[in-house]
Short mmCIF file of C-alpha atoms and ligand atoms in Angstrom, two decimals:
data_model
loop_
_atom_site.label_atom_id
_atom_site.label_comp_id
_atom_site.label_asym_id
_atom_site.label_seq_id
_atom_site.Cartn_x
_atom_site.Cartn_y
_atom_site.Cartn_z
CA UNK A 1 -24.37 -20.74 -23.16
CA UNK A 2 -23.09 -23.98 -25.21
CA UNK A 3 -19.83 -25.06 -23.50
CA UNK A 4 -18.30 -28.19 -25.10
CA UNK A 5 -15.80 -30.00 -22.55
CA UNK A 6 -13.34 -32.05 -24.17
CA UNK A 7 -9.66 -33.32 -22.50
CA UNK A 8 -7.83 -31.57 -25.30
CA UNK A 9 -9.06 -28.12 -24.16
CA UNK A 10 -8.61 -28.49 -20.43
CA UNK A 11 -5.24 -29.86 -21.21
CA UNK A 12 -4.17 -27.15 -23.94
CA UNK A 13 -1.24 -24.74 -23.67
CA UNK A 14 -3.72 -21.70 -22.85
CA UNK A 15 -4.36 -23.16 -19.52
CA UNK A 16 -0.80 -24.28 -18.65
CA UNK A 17 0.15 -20.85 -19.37
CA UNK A 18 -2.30 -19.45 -16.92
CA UNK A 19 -1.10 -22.29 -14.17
CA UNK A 20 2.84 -21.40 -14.70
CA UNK A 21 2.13 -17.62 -14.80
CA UNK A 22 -0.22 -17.68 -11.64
CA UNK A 23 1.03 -20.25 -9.92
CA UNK A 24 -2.21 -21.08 -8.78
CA UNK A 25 -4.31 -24.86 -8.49
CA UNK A 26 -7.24 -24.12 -10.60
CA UNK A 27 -8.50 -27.31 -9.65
CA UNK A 28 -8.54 -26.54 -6.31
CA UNK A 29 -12.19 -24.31 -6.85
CA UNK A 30 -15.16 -25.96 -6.55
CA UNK A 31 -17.31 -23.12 -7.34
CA UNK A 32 -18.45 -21.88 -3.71
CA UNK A 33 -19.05 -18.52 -5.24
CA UNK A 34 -16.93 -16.02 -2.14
CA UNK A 35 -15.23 -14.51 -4.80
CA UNK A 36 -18.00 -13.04 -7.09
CA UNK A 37 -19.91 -12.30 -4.10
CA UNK A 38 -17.26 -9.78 -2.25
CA UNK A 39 -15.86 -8.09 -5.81
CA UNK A 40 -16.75 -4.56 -5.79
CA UNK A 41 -16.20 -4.33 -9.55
CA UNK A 42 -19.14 -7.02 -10.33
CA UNK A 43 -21.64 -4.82 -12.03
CA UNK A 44 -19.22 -3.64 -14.54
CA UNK A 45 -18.23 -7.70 -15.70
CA UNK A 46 -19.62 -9.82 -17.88
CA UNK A 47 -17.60 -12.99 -16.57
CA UNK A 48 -17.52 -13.49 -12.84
CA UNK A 49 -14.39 -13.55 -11.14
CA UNK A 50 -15.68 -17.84 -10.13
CA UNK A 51 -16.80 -17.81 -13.51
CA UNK A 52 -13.36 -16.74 -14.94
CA UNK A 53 -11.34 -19.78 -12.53
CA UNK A 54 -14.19 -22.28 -13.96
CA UNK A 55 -13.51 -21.07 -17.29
CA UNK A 56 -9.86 -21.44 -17.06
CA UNK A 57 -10.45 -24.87 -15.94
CA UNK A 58 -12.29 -25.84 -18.81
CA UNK A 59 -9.94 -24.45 -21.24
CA UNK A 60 -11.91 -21.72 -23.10
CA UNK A 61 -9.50 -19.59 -24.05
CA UNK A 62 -11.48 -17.37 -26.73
CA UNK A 63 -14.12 -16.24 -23.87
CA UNK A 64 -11.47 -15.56 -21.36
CA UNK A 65 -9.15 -13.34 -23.77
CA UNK A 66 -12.23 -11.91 -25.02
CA UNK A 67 -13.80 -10.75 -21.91
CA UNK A 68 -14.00 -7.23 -20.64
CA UNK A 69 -13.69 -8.41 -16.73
CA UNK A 70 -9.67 -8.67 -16.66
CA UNK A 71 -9.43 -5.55 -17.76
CA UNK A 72 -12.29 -4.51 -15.12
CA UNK A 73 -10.23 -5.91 -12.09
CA UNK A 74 -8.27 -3.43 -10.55
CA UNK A 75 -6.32 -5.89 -8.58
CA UNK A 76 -8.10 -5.44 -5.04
CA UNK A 77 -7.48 -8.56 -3.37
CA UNK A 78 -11.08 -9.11 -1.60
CA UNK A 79 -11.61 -12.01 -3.45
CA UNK A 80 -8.03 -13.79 -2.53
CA UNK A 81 -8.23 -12.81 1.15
CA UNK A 82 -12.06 -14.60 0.93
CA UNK A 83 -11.41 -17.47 -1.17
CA UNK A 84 -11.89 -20.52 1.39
CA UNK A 85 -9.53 -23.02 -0.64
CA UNK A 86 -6.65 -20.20 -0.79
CA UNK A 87 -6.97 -20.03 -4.73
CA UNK A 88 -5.34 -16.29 -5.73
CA UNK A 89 -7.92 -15.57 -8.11
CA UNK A 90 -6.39 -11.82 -8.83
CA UNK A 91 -2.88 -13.95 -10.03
CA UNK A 92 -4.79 -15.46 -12.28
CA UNK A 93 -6.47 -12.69 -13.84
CA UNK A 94 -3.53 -10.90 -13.78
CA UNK A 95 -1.90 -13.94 -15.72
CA UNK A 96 -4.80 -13.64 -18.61
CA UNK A 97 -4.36 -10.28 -18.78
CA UNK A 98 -0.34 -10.96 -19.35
CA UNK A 99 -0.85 -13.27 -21.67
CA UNK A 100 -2.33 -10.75 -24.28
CA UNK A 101 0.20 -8.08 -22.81
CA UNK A 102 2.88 -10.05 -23.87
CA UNK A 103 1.71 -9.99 -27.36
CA UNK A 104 1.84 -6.08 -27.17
CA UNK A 105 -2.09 -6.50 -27.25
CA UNK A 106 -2.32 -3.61 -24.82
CA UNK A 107 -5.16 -2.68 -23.40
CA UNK A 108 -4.89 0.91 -22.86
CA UNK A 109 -3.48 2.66 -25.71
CA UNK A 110 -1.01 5.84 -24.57
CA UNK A 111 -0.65 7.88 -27.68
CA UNK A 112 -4.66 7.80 -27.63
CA UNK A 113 -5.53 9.16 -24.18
CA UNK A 114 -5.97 13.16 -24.30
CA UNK A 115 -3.62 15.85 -22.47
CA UNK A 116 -6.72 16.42 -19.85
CA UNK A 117 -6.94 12.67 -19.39
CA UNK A 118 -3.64 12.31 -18.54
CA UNK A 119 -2.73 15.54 -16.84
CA UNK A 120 -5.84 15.66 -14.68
CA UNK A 121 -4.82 12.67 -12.57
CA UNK A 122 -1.68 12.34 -10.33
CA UNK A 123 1.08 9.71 -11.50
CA UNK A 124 -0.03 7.00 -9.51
CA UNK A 125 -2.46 6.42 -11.10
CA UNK A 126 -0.43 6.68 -14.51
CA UNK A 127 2.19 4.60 -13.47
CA UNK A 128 -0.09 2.04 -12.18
CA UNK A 129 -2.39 2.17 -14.88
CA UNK A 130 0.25 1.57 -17.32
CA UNK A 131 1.52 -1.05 -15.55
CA UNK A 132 -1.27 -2.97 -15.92
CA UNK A 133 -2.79 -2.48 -19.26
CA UNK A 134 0.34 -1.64 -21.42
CA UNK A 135 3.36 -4.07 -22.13
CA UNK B 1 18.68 7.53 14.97
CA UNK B 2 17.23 9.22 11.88
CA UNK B 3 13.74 7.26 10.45
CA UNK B 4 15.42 6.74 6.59
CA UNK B 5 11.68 8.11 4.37
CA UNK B 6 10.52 6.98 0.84
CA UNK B 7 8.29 9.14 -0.52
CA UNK B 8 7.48 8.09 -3.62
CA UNK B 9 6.32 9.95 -6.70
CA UNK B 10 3.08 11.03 -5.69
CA UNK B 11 3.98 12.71 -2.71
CA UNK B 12 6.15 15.28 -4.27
CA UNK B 13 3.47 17.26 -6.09
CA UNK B 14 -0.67 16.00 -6.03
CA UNK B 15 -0.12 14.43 -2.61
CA UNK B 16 2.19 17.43 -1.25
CA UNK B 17 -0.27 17.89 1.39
CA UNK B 18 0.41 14.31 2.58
CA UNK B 19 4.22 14.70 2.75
CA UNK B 20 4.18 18.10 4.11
CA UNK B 21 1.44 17.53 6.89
CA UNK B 22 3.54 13.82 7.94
CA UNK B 23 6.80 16.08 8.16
CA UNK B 24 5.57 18.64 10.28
CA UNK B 25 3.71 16.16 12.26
CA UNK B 26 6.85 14.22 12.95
CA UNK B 27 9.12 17.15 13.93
CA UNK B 28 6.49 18.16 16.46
CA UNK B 29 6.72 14.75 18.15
CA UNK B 30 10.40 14.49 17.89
CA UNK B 31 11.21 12.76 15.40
CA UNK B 32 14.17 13.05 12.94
CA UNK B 33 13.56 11.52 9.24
CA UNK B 34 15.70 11.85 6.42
CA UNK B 35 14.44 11.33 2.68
CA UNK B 36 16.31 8.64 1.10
CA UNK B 37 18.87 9.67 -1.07
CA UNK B 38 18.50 8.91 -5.19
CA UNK B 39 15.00 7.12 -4.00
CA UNK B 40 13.33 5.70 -7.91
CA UNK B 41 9.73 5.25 -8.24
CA UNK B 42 8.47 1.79 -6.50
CA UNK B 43 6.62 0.85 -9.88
CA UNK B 44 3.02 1.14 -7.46
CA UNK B 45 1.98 -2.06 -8.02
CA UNK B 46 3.10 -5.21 -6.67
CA UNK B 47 3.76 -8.42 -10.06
CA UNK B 48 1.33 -10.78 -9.38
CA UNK B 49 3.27 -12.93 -12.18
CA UNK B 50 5.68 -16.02 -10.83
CA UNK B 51 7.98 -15.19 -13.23
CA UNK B 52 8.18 -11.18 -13.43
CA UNK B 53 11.36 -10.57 -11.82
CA UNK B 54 12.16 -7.64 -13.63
CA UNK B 55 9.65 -5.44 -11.93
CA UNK B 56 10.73 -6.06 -8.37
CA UNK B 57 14.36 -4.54 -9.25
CA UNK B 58 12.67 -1.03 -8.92
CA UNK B 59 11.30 -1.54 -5.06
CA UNK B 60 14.56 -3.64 -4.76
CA UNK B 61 16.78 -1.08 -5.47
CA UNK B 62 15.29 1.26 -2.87
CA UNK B 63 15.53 -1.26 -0.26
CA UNK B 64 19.58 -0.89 -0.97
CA UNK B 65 19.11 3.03 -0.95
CA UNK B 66 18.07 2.41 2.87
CA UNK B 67 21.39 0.42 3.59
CA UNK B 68 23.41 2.93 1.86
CA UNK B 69 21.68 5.44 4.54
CA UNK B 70 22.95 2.86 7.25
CA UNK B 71 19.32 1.65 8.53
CA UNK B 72 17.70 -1.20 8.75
CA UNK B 73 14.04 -0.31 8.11
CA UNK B 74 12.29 2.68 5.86
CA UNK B 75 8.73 4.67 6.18
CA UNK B 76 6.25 4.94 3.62
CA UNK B 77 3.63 7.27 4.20
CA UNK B 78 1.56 6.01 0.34
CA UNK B 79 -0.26 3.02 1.08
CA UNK B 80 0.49 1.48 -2.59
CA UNK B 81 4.19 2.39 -2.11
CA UNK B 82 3.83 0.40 1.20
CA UNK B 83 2.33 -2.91 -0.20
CA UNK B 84 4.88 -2.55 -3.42
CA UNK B 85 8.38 -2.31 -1.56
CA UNK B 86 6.96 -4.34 1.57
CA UNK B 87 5.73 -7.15 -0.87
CA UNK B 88 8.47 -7.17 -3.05
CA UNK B 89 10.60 -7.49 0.22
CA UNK B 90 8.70 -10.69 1.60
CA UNK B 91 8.87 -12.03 -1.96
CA UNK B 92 12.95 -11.80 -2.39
CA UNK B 93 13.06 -13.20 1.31
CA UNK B 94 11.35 -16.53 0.94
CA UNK B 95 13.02 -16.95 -2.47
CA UNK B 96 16.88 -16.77 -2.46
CA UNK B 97 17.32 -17.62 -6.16
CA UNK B 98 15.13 -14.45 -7.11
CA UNK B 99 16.76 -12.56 -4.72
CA UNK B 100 20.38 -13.94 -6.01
CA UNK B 101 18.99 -12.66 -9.65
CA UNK B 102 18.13 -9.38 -8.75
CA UNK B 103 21.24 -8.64 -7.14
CA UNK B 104 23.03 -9.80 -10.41
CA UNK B 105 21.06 -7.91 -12.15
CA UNK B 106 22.38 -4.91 -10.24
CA UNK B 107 25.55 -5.52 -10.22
CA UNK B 108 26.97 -2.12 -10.24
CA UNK B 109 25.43 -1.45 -6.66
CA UNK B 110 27.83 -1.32 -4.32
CA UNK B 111 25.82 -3.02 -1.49
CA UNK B 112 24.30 -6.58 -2.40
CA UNK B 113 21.23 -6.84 -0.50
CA UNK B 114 20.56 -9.56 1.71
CA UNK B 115 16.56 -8.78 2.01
CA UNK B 116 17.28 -7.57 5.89
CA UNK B 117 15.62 -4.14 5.38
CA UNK B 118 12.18 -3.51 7.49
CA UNK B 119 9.63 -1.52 5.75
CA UNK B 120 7.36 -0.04 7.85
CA UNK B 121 3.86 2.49 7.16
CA UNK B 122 3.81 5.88 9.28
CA UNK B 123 1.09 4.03 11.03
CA UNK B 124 2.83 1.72 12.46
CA UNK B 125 5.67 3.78 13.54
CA UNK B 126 3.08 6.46 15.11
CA UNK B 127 1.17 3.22 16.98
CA UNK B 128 4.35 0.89 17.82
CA UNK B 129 7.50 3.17 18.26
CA UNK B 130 5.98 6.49 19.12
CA UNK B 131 2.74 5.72 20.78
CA UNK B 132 -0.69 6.71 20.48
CA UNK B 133 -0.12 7.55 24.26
CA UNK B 134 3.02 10.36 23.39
CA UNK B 135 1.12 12.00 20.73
CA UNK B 136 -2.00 12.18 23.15
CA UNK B 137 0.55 14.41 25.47
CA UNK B 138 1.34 16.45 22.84
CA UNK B 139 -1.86 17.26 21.46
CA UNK B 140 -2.95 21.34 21.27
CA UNK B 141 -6.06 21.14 19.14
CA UNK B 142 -8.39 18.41 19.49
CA UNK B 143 -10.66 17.35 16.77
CA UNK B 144 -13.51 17.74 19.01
CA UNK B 145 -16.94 17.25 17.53
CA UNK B 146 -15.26 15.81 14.54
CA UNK B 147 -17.32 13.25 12.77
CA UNK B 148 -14.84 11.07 10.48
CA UNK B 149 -14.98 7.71 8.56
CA UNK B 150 -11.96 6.15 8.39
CA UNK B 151 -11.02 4.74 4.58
CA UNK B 152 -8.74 2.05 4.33
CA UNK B 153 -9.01 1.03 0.94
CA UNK B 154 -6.93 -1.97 -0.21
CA UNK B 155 -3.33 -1.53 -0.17
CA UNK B 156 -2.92 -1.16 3.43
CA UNK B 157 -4.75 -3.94 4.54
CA UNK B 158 -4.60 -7.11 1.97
CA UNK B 159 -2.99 -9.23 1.53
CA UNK B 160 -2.92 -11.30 4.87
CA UNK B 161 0.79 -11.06 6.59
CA UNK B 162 1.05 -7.73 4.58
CA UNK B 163 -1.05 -5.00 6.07
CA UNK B 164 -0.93 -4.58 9.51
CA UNK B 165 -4.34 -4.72 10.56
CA UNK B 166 -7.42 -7.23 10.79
CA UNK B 167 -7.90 -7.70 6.71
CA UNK B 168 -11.75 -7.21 6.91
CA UNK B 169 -12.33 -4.80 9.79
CA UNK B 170 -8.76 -2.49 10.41
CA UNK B 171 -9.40 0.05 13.02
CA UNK B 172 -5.95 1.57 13.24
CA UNK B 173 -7.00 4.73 11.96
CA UNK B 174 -9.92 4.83 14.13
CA UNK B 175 -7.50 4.57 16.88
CA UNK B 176 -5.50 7.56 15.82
CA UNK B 177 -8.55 9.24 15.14
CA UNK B 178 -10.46 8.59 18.89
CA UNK B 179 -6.78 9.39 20.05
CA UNK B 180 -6.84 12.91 18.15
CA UNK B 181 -10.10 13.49 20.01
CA UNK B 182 -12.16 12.93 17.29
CA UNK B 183 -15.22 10.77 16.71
CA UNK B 184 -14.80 7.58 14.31
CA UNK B 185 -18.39 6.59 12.80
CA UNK B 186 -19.58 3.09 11.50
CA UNK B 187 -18.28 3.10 8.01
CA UNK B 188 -19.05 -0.25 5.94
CA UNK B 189 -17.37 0.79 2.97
CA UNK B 190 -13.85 1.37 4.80
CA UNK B 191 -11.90 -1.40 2.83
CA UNK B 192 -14.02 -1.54 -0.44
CA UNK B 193 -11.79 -1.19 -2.93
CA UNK B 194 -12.19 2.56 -4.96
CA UNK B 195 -11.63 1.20 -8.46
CA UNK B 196 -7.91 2.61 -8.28
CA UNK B 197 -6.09 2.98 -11.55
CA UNK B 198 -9.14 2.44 -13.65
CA UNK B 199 -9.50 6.31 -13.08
CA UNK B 200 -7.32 6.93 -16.10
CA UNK B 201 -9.29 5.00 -19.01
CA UNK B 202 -12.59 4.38 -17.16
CA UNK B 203 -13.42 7.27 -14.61
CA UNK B 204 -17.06 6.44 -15.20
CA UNK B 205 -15.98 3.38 -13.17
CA UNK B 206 -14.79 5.22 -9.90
CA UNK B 207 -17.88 7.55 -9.96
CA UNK B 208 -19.90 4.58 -9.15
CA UNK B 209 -17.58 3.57 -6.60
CA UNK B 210 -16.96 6.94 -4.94
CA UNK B 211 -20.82 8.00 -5.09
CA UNK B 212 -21.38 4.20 -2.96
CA UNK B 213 -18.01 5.05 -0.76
CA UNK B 214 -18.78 8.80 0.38
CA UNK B 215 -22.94 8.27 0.66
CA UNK B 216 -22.16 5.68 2.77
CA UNK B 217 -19.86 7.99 5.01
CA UNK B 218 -22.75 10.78 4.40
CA UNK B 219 -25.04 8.28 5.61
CA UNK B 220 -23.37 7.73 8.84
CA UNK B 221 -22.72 10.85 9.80
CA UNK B 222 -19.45 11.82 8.32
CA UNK B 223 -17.89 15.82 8.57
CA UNK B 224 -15.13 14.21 6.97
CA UNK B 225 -13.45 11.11 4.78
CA UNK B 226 -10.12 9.93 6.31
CA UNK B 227 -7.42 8.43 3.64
CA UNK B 228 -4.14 7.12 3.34
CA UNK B 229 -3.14 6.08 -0.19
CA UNK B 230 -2.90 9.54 -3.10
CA UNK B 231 -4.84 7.35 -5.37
CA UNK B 232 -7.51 6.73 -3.04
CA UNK B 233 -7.41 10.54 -2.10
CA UNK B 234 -7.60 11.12 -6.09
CA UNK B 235 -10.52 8.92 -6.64
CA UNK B 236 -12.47 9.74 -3.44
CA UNK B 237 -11.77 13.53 -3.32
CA UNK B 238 -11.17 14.52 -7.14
CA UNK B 239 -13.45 12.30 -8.90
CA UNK B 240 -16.36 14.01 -7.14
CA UNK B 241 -17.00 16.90 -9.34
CA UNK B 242 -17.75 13.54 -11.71
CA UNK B 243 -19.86 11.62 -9.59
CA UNK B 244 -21.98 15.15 -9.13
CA UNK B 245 -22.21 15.61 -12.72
CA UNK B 246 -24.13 11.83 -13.09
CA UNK B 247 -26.19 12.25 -9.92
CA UNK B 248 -27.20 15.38 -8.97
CA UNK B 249 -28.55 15.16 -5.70
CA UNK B 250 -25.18 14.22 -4.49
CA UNK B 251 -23.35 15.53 -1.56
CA UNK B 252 -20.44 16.57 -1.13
CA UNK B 253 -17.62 15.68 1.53
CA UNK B 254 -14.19 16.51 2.15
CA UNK B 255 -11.32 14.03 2.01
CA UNK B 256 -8.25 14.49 4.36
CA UNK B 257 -5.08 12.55 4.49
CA UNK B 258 -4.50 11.05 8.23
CA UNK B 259 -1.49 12.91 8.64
CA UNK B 260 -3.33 16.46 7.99
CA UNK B 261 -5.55 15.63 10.64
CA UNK B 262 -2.59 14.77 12.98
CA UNK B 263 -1.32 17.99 11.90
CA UNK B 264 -3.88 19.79 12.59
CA UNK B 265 -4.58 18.27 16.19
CA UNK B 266 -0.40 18.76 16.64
CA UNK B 267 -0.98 22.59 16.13
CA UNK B 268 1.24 22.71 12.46
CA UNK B 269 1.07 25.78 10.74
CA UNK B 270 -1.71 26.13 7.59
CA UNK B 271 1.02 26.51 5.12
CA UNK B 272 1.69 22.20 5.73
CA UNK B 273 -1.82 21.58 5.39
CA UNK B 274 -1.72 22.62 1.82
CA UNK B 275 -5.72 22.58 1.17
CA UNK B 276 -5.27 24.18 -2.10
CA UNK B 277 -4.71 20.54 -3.51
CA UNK B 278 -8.12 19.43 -2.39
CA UNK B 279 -11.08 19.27 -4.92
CA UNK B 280 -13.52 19.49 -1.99
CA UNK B 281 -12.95 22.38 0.33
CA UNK B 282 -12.13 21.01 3.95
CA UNK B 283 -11.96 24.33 5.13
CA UNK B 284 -15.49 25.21 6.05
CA UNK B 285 -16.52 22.18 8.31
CA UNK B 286 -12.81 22.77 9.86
CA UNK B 287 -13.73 26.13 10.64
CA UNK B 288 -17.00 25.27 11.28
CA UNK B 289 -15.56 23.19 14.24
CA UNK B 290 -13.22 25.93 15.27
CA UNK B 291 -10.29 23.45 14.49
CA UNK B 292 -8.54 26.73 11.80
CA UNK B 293 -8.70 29.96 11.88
S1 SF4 C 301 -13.91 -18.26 -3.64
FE1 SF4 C 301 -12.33 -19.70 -4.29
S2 SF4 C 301 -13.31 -21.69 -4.28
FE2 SF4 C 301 -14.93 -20.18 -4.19
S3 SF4 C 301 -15.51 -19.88 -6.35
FE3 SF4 C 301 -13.97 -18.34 -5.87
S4 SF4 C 301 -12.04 -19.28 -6.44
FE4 SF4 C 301 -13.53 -20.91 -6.32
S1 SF4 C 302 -9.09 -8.51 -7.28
FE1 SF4 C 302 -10.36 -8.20 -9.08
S2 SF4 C 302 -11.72 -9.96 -9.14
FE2 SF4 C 302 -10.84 -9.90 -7.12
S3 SF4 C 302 -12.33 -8.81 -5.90
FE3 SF4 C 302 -10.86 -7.30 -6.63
S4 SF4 C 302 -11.71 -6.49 -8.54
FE4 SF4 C 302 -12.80 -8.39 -8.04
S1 SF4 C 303 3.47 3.81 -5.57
FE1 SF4 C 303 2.95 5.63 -6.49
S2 SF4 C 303 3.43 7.25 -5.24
FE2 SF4 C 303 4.46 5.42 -4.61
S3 SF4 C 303 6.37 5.65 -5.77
FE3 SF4 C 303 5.14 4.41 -6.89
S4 SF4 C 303 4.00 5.60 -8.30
FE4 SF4 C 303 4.91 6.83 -6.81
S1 SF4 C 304 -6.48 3.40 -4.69
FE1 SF4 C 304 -8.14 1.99 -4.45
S2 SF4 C 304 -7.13 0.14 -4.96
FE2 SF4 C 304 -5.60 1.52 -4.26
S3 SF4 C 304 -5.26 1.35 -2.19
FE3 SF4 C 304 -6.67 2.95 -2.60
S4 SF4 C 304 -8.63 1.84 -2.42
FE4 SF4 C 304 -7.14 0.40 -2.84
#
């Protein structure tokens, strides 16, 4: 992939978002990998979780609100309690995924799931299913 | 003193079997709990966001319901509810100003809180204020021959300064277990993370998880998958008749809350073990082991 870096998009109001929202350094990664290597949910993503914190770093906003992998997290925490420079990489997938959220983009539409789908499973996993993907 | 008890949501109908199983083993060893009074639903997951205050009023608020009871700490028996109220408690306590906006916010509490309550998991209370020792005493049936793997999943163990237990290899339950009379196996999966809430809109997603999670229990010699967390039960017990359906030479095992094991070891009667919520039938390796009737 073509990735054109330019100080306008690693200085653009996408990633200052992400920064205020997650409150995390993105600078502070430099790419060791830990992360991606202890997610359980890696097989199902098609941008890394050290992928995602580069990305963010660079600025590319379209790939990052595009991608199916912050909707793929499920929040864990491996990768934070691994990350050797203390970045909280779930915060700042969390913060992506708010970012849409807060545009009522939700991810999981409610009126759309079926009776069985939502009667067959107990209301944890409702009410923290909706927490995450709905606004 | 009475123990002040959250249940949360869950454990009032799918996870029955966890709240009825914890109850009976508590009055065998003694101890007095009382449900919380007007308890609300912790919201299950903890706001990653900075600037989210709005959904740590709903863990908040219990926290006050605990006061009202005049106590300082609460027990949570769900792992999730655990990490939600105990995170949202750390959170208000380093941070005064969110703390001083939530209690605006609820300004028609009578108590303000001042972040001073404890919360606490049923495994801590059974290891630190109990003892493992006590409920060795009062043991009538021991698990004996009882192969189990220990789950931990997520919740109870990350993040750091939240769980109570060595973040990559907990051995709490194991503890309880050995203490039970049972025998914990090697179980490399025990905090890998069982896809959660994903089970609603992507179940295809847990059946890869649970068909890695429970062979690797199968593999090592498991009667039995030990849990703490309903969604975790949900995912690992449930979701099973799934992961069958995409791989067919797939084995089942049963999943059992920690507390119905305690129960069972404590002598309870079957009506708290409630295995009519289970997808997976514990009750023929339990017989099988002469541990019911
Ligand atoms: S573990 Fe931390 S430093 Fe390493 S790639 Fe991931 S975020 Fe970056
Ligand atoms: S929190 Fe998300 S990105 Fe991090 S390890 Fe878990 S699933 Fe992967
Ligand atoms: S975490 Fe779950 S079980 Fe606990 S109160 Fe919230 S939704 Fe209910
Ligand atoms: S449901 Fe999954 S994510 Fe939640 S505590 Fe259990 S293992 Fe962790």
């Amino acid at each position: 992939m073509r990735i054109n870096i330019s100080r306008k998009n690693i200085k653009n109001s996408f990633v200052e978002k992400i920064i205020e929202i997650s409150g995390q350094n993105l600078l502070h990664c430099y790419q060791c990998g830990k992360c991606s290597a202890g997610c359980p949910a890696v097989s199902e993503m098609d941008i890394l979780p050290n992928q995602i914190i580069r990305f963010a770093q660079l600025g590319l906003k379209e790939e990052l609100l595009k991608s199916k992998s912050i909707w793929i997290c499920a929040s864990c925490m491996t990768c934070n309690a691994r990350c050797p420079k203390g970045i909280n990489i779930a915060e700042v997938i969390e913060a992506i995924r708010l970012i849409l959220l807060r545009k009522r983009e939700d991810h999981v539409q409610i009126e759309k799931l079926s009776d069985d789908e939502k009667t067959e499973v107990p209301p944890i996993a409702l009410v923290s299913n909706f927490r995450k993907f709905t606004s | 003193m009475k123990i002040s008890y959250y249940p949360g949501c869950t454990l009032k109908n799918n996870a029955k079997n966890f709240e009825d199983s914890a109850l009976c083993s508590l009055k065998t060893l003694g101890v007095e709990v009382e449900e919380l009074h007007r308890w609300n639903c912790c919201g299950t997951v903890f706001s990653l966001a900075t600037d989210d205050l709005i959904h740590h009023v709903a863990p908040i608020r219990n926290l006050i319901r605990v006061k009202e009871a005049k106590n300082d700490s609460v027990m949570t028996l769900c792992a999730m509810c655990y990490n939600t109220l105990k995170r949202a408690n750390e959170r208000v306590k380093s941070d005064p100003e969110s703390l001083q906006k939530i209690n605006d916010f609820m300004y028609r509490e009578d108590i303000t809180y001042k972040a001073d309550v404890k919360v606490l998991h049923l495994l801590e209370i059974l290891k630190n204020d109990i003892s493992f020792k006590k409920i060795s005493e009062k043991i009538s049936k021991p698990l004996n021959n009882l192969k189990v793997a220990s789950y931990y999943g997520c919740m109870l163990v990350r993040p750091e300064g939240i769980g109570f237990d060595d973040i990559e290899n907990p051995v709490i339950l194991d503890e309880l277990m050995q203490i039970l009379g049972a025998s914990p196996v090697d179980f490399p999966y025990k905090v890998e993370c069982c896809g959660a809430y994903q089970t609603v809109d992507k179940p295809e997603i847990i059946v890869e998880r649970t068909h890695a999670i429970v062979d690797s229990a199968r593999n090592n010699g498991a009667d039995i998958i030990i849990v703490s967390c309903p969604l975790c039960a949900f995912n690992l017990d449930h979701r099973q008749k799934e992961t069958l359906k995409k791989y067919p030479e797939f084995k089942h095992i049963p999943v059992l809350y920690f507390t119905q094991a305690l129960a069972i070891a404590l002598g309870c009667p079957k009506e708290s073990l409630r295995f009519d919520l289970h997808y997976v039938d514990p009750k023929p390796i339990l017989k099988e082991k002469g541990l019911i009737s």
